[in-house]
Tab-separated table of C-alpha atoms and ligand atoms in Angstrom:
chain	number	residue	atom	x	y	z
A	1	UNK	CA	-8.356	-25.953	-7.679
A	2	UNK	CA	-8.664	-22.753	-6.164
A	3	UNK	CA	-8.053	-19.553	-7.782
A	4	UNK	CA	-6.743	-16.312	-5.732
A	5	UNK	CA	-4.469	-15.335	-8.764
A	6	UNK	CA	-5.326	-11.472	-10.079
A	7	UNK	CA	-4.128	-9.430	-12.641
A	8	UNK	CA	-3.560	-5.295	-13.152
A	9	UNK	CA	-3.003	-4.045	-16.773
A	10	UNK	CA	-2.271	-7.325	-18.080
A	11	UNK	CA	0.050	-8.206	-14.809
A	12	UNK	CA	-0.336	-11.389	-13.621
A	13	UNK	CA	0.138	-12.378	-9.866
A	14	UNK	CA	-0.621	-16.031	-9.211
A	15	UNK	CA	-1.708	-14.972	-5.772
A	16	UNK	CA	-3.520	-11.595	-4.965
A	17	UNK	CA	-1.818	-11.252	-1.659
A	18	UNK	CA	1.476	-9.317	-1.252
A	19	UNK	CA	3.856	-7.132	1.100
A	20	UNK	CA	2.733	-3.358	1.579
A	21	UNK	CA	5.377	-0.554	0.807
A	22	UNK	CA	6.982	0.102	4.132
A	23	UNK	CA	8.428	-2.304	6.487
A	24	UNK	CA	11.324	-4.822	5.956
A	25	UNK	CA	11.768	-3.737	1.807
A	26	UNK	CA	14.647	-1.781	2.116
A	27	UNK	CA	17.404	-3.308	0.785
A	28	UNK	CA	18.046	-6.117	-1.551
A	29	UNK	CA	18.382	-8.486	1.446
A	30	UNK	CA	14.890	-8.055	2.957
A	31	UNK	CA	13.528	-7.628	-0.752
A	32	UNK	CA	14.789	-11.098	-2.059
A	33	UNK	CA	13.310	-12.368	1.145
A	34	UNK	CA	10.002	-11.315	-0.206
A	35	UNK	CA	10.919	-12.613	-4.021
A	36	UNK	CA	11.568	-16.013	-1.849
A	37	UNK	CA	8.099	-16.033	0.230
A	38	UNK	CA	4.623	-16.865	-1.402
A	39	UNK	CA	3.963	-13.309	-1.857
A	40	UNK	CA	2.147	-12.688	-5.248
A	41	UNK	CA	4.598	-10.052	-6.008
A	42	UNK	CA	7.116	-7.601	-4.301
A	43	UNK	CA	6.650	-4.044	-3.492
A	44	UNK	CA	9.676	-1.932	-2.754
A	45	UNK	CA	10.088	0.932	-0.204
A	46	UNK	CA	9.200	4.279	-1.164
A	47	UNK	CA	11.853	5.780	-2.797
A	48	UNK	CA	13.084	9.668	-3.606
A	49	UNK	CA	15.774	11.323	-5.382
A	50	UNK	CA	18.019	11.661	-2.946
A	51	UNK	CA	18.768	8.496	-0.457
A	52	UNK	CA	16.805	9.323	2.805
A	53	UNK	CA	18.514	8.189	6.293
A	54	UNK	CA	14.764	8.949	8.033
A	55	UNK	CA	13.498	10.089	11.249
A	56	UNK	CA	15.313	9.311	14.645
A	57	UNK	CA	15.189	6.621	16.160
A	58	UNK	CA	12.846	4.971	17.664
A	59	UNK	CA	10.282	5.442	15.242
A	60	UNK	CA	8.208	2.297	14.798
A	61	UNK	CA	6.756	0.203	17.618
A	62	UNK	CA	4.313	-2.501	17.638
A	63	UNK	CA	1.213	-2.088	19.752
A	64	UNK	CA	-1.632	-3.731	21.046
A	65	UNK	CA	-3.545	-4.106	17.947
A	66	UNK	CA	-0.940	-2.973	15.396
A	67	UNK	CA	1.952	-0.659	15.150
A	68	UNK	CA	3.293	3.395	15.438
A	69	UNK	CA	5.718	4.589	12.958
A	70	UNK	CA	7.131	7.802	11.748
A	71	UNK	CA	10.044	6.304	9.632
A	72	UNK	CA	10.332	9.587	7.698
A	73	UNK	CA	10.793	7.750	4.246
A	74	UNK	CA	13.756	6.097	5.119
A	75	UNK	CA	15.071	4.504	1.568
A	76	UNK	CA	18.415	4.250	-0.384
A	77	UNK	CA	17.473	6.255	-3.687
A	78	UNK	CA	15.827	5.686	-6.933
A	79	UNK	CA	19.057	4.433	-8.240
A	80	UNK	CA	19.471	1.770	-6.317
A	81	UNK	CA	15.766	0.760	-6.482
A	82	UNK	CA	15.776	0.952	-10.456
A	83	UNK	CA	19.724	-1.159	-9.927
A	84	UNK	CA	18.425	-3.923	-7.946
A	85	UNK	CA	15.379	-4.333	-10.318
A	86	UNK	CA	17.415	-7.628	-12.708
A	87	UNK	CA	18.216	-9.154	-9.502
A	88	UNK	CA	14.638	-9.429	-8.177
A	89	UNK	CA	13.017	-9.993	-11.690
A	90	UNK	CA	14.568	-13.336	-11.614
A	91	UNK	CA	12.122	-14.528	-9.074
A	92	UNK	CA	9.721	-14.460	-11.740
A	93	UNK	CA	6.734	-12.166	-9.722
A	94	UNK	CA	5.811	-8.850	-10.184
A	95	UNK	CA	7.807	-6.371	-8.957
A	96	UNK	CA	6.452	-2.734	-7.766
A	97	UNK	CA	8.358	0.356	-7.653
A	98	UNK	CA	7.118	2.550	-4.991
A	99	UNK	CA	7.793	6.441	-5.485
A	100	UNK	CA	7.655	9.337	-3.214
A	101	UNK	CA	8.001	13.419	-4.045
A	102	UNK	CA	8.028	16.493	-2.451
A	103	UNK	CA	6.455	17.946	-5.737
A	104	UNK	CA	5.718	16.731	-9.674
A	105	UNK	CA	8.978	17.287	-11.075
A	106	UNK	CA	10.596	14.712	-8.482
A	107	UNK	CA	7.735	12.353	-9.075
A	108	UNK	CA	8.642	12.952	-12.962
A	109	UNK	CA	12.417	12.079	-12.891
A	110	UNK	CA	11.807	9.239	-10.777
A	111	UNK	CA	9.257	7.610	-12.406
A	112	UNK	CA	10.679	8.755	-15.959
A	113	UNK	CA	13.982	6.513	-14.801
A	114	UNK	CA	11.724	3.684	-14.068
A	115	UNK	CA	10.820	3.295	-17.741
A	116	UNK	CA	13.701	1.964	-18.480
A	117	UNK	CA	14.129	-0.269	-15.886
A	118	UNK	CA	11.940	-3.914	-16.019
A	119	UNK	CA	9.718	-2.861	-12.923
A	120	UNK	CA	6.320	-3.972	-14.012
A	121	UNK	CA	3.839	-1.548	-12.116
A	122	UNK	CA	4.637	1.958	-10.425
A	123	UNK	CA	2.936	2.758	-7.105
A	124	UNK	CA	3.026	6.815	-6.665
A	125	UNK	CA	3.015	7.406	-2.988
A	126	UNK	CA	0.779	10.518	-2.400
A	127	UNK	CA	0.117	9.688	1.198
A	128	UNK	CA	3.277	9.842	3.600
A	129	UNK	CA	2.332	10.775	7.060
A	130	UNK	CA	5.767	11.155	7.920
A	131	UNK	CA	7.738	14.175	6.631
A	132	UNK	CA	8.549	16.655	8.829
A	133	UNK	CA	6.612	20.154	7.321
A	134	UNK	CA	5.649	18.304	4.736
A	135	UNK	CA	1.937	17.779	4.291
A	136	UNK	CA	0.317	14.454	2.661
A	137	UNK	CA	-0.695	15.241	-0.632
A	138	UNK	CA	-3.631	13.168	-0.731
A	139	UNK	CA	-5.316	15.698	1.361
A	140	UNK	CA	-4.321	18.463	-1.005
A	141	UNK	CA	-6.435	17.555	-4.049
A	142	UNK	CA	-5.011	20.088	-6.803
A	143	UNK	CA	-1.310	18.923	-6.204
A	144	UNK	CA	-2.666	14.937	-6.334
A	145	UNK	CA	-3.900	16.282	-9.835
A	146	UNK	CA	-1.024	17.879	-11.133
A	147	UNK	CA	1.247	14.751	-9.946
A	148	UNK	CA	-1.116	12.186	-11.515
A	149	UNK	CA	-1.170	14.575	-14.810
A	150	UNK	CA	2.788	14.701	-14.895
A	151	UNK	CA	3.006	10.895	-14.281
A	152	UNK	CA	0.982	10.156	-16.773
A	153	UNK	CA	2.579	12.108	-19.636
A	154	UNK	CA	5.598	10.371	-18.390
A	155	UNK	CA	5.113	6.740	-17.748
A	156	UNK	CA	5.376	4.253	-19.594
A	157	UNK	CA	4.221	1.742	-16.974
A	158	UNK	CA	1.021	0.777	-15.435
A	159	UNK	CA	0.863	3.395	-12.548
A	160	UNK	CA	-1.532	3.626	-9.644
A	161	UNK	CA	-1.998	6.022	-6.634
A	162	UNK	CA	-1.486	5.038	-3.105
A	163	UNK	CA	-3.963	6.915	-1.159
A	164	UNK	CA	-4.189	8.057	2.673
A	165	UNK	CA	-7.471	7.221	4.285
A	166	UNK	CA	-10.283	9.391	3.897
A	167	UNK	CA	-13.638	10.281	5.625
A	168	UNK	CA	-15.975	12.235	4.697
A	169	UNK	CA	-18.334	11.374	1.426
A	170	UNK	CA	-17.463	15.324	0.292
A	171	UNK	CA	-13.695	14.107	0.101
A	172	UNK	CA	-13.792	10.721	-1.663
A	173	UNK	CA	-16.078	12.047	-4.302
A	174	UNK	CA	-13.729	14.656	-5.249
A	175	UNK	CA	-10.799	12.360	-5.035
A	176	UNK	CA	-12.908	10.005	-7.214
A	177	UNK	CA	-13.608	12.584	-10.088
A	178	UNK	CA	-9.772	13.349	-10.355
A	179	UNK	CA	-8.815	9.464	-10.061
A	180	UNK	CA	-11.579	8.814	-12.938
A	181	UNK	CA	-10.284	11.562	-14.912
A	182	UNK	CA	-6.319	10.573	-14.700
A	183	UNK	CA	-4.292	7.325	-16.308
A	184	UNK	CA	-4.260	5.219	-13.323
A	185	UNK	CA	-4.956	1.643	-13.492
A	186	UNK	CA	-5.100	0.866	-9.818
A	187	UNK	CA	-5.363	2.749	-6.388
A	188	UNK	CA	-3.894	1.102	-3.375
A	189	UNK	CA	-6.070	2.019	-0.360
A	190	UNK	CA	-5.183	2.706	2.577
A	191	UNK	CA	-1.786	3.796	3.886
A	192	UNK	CA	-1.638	4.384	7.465
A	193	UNK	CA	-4.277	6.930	9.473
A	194	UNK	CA	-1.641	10.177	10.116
A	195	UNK	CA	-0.945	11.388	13.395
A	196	UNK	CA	-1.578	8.821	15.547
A	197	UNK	CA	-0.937	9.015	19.403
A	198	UNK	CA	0.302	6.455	21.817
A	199	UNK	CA	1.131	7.329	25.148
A	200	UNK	CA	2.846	4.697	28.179
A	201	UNK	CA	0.916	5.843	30.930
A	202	UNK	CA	3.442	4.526	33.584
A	203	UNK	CA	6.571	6.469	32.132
A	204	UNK	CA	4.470	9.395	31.102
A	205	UNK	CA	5.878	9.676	27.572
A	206	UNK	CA	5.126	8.900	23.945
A	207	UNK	CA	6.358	5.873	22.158
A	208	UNK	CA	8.309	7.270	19.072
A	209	UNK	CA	10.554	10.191	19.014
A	210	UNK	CA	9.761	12.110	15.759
A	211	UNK	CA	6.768	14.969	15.541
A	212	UNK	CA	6.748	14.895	18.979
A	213	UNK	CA	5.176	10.791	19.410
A	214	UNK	CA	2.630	11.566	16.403
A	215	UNK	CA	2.589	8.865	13.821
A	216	UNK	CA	0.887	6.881	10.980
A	217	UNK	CA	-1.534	4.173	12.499
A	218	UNK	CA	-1.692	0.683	11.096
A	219	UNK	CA	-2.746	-2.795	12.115
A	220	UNK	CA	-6.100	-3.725	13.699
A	221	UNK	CA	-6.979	-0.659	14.590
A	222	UNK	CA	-7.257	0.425	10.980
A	223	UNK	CA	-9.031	-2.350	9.059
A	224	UNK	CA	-12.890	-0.549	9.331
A	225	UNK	CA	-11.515	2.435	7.746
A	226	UNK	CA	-9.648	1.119	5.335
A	227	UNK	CA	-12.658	-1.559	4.006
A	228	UNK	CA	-14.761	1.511	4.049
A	229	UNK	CA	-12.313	3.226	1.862
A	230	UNK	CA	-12.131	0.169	-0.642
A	231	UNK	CA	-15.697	-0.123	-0.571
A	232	UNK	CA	-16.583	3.443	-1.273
A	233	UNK	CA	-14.220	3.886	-3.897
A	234	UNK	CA	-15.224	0.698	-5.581
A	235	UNK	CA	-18.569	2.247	-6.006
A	236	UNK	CA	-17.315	5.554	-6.934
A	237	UNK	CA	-14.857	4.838	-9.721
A	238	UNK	CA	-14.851	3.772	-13.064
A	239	UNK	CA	-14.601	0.354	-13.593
A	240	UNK	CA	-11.403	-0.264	-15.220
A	241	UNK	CA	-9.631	1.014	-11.891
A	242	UNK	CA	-8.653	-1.726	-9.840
A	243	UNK	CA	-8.285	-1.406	-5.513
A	244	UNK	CA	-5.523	-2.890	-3.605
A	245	UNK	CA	-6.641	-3.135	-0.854
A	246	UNK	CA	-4.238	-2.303	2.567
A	247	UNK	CA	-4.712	-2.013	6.059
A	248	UNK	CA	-5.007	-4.630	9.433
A	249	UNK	CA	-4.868	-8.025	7.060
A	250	UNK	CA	-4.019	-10.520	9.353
A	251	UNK	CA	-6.169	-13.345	8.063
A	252	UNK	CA	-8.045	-14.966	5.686
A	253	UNK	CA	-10.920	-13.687	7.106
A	254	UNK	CA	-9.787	-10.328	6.577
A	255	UNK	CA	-8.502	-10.977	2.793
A	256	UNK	CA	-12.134	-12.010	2.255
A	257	UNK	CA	-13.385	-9.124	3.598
A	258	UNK	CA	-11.814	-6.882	1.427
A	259	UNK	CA	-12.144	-8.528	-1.207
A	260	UNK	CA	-15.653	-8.449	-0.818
A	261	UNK	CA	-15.497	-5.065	-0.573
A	262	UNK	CA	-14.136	-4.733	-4.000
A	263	UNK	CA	-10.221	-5.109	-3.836
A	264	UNK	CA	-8.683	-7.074	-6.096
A	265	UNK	CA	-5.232	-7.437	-4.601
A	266	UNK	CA	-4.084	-7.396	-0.919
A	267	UNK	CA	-0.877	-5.642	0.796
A	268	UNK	CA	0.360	-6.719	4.349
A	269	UNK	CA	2.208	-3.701	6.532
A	270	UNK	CA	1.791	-4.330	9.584
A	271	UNK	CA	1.150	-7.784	10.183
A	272	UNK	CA	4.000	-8.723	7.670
A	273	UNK	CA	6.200	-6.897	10.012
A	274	UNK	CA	4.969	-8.466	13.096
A	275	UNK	CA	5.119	-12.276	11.541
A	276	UNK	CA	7.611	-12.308	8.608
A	277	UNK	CA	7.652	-13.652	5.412
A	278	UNK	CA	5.587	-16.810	6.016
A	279	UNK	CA	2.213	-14.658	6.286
A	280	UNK	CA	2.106	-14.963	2.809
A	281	UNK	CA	1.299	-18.670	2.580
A	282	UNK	CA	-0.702	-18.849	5.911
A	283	UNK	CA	-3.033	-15.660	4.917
A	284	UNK	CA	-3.124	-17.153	1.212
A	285	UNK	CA	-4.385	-20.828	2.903
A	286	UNK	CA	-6.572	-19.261	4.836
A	287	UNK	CA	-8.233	-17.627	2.152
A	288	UNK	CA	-8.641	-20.224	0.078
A	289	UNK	CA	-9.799	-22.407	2.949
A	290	UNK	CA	-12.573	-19.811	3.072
A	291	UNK	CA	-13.608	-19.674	-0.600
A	292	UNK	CA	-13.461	-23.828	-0.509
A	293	UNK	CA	-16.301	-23.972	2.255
A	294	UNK	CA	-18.717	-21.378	0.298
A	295	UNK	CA	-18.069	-22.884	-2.861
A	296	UNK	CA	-16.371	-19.723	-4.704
A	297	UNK	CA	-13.510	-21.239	-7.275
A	298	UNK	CA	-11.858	-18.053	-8.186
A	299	UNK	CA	-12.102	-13.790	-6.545
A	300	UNK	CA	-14.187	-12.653	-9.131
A	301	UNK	CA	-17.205	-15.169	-7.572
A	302	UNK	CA	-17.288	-12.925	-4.836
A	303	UNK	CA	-15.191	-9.355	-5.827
A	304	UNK	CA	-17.506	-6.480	-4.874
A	305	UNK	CA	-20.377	-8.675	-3.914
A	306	UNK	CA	-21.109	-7.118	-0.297
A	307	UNK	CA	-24.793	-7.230	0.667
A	308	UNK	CA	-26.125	-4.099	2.415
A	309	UNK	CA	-29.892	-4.150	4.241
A	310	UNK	CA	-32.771	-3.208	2.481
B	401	LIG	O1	8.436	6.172	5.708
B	401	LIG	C1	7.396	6.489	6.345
B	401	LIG	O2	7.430	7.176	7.378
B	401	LIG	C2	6.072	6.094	5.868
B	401	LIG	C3	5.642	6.230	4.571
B	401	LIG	BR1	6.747	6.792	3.183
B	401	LIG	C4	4.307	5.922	4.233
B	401	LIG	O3	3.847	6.049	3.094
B	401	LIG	N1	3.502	5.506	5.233
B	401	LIG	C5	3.912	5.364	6.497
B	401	LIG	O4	3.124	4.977	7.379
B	401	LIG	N2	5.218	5.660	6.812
């Protein structure tokens, strides 16, 4: 038997490979959709205090090799998030609460509410693209620090960081020393690359109406930078932080790839978008069709195991 189960703070997900926060887990309906796929677990959509109607419309489009968006954190409010939570429990997987701030004390109620509610893991958002004014606070390392510092006096949950893409060595060694220094158990890596531009040359415009046509990049276009971002962080922090890995997972080919790279859980955006619910199984075969031809029973024969040139 093959084994691509995983497990964060004592979590178990019988398969490591999972939705992203972002598209189609909204509501309840697209939600229980996930609880019904083979998804190892279920991420929600990145929620705030107040419900969020989002940018205009349109404001995601799929492209060539992946997809535009500028949804503007469209979600329905930590209360419905932390209501809905007995509903998709009963599916038996893991269910992640995704949260999103404008500053600590939002991140604080939210996640404080949370506690009480049978979520299993908390994924703190620092990396939104999307906000009109608003900058991504991944970028702004102090404010990443005071968040994670008020969310972990706070929760009583495993919590991780989801992180924007970085690139410069400068930038993910600082990051690393405050993610090394904090009470996260996991950082999921990467959301999408900010302020993308696509343009239709034919009616001379840009694709989505917010910011002007600038939005978060994801798909193919994304998966170097965001294996180089699990790679460098699995060198750079401590071990007992594990890396979800996110960005242009299509395959099984890709799954393996990241895994390699260190991650020790998978999220689908973009590609779960473009193919629904049944990417779970096929990108799940896949990889296990993989580790079956080189012999590897379980991820930790291969986690991390990337060989570079002498
Ligand atoms: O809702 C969005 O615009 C959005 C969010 Br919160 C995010 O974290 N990443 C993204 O690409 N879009």
């Amino acid at each position: 038997m093959i084994d691509i189960s995983a497990n964060i703070s004592g979590v178990h997900f019988d398969s490591c490979i999972m939705n992203a926060s972002g598209p189609l887990d909204t509501t309840l309906e697209e939600l229980t959709d996930i609880a019904m796929s083979r998804a190892g677990g279920i991420v929600m959509k990145s929620c705030t205090v107040e419900v969020r109607e989002g940018n205009p419309e349109p404001r995601y489009v799929d492209v060539e090799w992946g997809s535009i968006n500028s949804m503007g954190l469209p979600n329905l409010g930590y209360k419905y998030y932390n209501e809905i939570t007995p509903k998709l429990k009963s599916y038996g997987k893991p269910l992640i609460a995704s949260i999103a701030g404008a500053e600590s004390q939002e991140y604080r109620k939210i996640v404080e509410s949370f506690n009480s509610s049978n979520v299993d893991i908390l994924e703190i958002n620092l990396s939104c693209p999307n906000v009109v004014g608003r900058p991504q606070i991944g970028y702004d390392f102090e404010m990443s620090e005071e968040i994670m510092g008020v969310v972990g006096d706070v929760s009583d949950k495993p919590w991780g960081v989801k992180l924007p893409p970085y690139f410069d060595f400068v930038h993910f060694e600082e990051m690393a020393s405050i993610l090394n220094n904090s009470k996260i158990s996991f950082i999921v890596s990467i959301n999408s690359i900010g302020n993308a531009l696509f343009i239709d040359w034919e009616t001379e415009k840009v694709l989505i109406k917010p910011k002007g046509g600038f939005g978060g990049l994801g798909g193919k276009y994304i998966k170097p930078t965001a294996l180089a971002n699990v790679r460098k962080f699995a060198e750079l922090l401590n071990k007992r932080i594990k890396i979800v890995g996110v960005g242009g997972v299509y395959s099984g080919i890709d799954a393996f790839e990241f895994i390699l790279s260190g991650a020790t859980l998978l999220q689908l955006g973009t590609s779960f978008a473009q193919e629904g619910p049944q990417i779970f199984e096929r990108v799940s075969r896949e990889l296990k069709e993989i580790m079956e031809k080189k012999g590897y029973a379980s991820l930790e024969d291969f986690r991390g195991k990337l060989k570079v040139m002498d």
